[in-house]
Short mmCIF file of C-alpha atoms in Angstrom, two decimals:
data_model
loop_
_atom_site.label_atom_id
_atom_site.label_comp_id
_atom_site.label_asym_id
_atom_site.label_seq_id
_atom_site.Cartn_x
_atom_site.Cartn_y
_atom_site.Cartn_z
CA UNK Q 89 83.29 116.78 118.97
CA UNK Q 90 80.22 114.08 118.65
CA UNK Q 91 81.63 112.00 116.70
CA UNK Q 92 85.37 111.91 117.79
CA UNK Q 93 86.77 108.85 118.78
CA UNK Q 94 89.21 110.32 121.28
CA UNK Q 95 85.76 110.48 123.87
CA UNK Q 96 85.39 106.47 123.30
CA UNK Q 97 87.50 103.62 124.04
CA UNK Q 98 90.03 103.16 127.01
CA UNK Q 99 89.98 106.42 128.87
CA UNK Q 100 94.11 105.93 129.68
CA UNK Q 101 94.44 105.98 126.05
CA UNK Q 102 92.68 108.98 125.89
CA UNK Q 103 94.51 112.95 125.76
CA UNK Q 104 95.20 114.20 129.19
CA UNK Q 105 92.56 117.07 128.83
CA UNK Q 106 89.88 114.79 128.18
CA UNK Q 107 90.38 112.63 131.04
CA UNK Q 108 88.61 113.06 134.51
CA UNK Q 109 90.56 114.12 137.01
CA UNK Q 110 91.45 111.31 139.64
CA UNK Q 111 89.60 111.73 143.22
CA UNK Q 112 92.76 109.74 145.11
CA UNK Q 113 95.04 112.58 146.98
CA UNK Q 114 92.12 115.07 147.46
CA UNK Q 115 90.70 115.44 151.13
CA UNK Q 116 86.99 115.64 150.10
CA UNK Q 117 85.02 119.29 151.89
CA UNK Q 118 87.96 121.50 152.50
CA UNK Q 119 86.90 124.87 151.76
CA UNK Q 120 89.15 127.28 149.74
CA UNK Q 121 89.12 128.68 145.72
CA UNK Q 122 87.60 125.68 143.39
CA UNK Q 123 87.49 125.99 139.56
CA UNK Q 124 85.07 123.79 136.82
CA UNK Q 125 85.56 120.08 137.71
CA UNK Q 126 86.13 120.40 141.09
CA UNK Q 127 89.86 121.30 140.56
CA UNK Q 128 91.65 123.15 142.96
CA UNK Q 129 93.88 126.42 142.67
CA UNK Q 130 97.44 126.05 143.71
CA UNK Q 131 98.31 129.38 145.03
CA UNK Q 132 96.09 128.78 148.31
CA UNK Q 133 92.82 130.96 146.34
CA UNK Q 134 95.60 133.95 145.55
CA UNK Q 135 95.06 135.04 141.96
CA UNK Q 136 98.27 134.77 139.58
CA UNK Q 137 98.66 138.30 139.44
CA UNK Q 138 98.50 138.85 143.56
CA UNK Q 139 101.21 136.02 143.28
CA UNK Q 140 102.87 137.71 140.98
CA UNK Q 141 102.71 141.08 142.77
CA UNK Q 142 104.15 139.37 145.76
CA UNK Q 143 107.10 137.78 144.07
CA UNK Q 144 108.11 140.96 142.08
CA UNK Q 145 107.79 142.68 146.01
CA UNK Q 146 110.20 140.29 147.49
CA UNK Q 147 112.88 140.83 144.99
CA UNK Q 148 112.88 144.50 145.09
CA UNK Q 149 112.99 144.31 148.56
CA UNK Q 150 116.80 145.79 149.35
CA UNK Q 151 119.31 143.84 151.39
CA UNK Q 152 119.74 144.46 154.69
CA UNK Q 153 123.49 145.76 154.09
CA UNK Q 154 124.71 147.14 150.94
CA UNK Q 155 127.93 145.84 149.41
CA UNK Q 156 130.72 147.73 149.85
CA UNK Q 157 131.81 149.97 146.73
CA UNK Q 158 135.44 149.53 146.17
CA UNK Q 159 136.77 153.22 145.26
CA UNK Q 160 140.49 151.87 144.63
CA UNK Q 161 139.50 150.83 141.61
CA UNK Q 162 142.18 151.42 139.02
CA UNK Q 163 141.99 152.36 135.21
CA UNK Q 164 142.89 148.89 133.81
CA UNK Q 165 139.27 147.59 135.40
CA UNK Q 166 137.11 150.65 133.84
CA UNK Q 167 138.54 149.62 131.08
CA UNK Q 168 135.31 148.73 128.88
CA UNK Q 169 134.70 144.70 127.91
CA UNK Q 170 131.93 144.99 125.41
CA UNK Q 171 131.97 146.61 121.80
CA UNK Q 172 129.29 149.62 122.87
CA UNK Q 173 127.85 149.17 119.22
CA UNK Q 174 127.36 145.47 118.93
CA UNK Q 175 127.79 144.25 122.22
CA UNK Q 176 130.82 142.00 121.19
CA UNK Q 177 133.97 141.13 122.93
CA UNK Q 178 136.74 143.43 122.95
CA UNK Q 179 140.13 143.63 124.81
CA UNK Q 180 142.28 146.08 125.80
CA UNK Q 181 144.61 146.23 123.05
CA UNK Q 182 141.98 146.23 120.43
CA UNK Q 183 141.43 149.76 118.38
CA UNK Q 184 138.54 148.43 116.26
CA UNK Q 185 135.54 145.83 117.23
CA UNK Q 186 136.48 142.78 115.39
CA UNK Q 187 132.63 141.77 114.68
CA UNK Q 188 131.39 145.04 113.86
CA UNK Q 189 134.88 147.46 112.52
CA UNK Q 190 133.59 150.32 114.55
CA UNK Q 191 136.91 152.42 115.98
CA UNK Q 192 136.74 151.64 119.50
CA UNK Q 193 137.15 154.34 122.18
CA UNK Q 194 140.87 155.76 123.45
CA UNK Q 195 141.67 153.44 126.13
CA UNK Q 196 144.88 154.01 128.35
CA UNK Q 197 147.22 151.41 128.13
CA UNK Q 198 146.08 150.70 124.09
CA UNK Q 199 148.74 151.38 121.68
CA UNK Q 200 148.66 154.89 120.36
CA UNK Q 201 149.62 155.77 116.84
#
């Protein structure tokens, strides 16, 4: 690292992680977390994984009212979408997967032979 030339010369021409960090937009003596260089954490001194934690907490959190299940539900929608060995697209009337060839289940309303 001596004898780069990336630590000479203009320092705008230089890589952004050689650079020193500019002092305009800092209040100078606030208090809180402070890393090497005088850089400040984001995350108000919370380490990534308590922010983490927190995040993760908020979506499990339920909603306040669950949706309402609709139990009229006839056979045409439980009719499955998705090939259940490759995952591709199937419709109603298919009998085989058209990616994959596997035999797709009975359906009701399918053709019969």
């Amino acid at each position: 690292y001596s004898t780069a030339r990336s630590t000479r010369g203009d320092p705008a021409a230089r890589p952004l992680f050689l650079r020193e960090p500019t002092q305009g937009g800092r209040a100078s003596g606030g208090g809180g977390a402070t890393r090497r260089g005088g850089q400040r954490r984001r995350n108000n001194g919370k380490s990534l994984v308590d922010v983490a934690i927190q995040k993760q907490q908020q979506r499990q959190v339920p909603p306040a009212e669950p949706a309402a299940y609709a139990p009229e539900a006839t056979d045409a929608s439980l009719v499955p979408k998705f090939c259940p060995y490759c995952g591709g697209a199937t419709q109603p009337n298919f009998r085989f997967c058209q990616f994959c060839g596997a035999a797709q289940a009975a359906r009701h309303g399918g053709a019969q032979p």
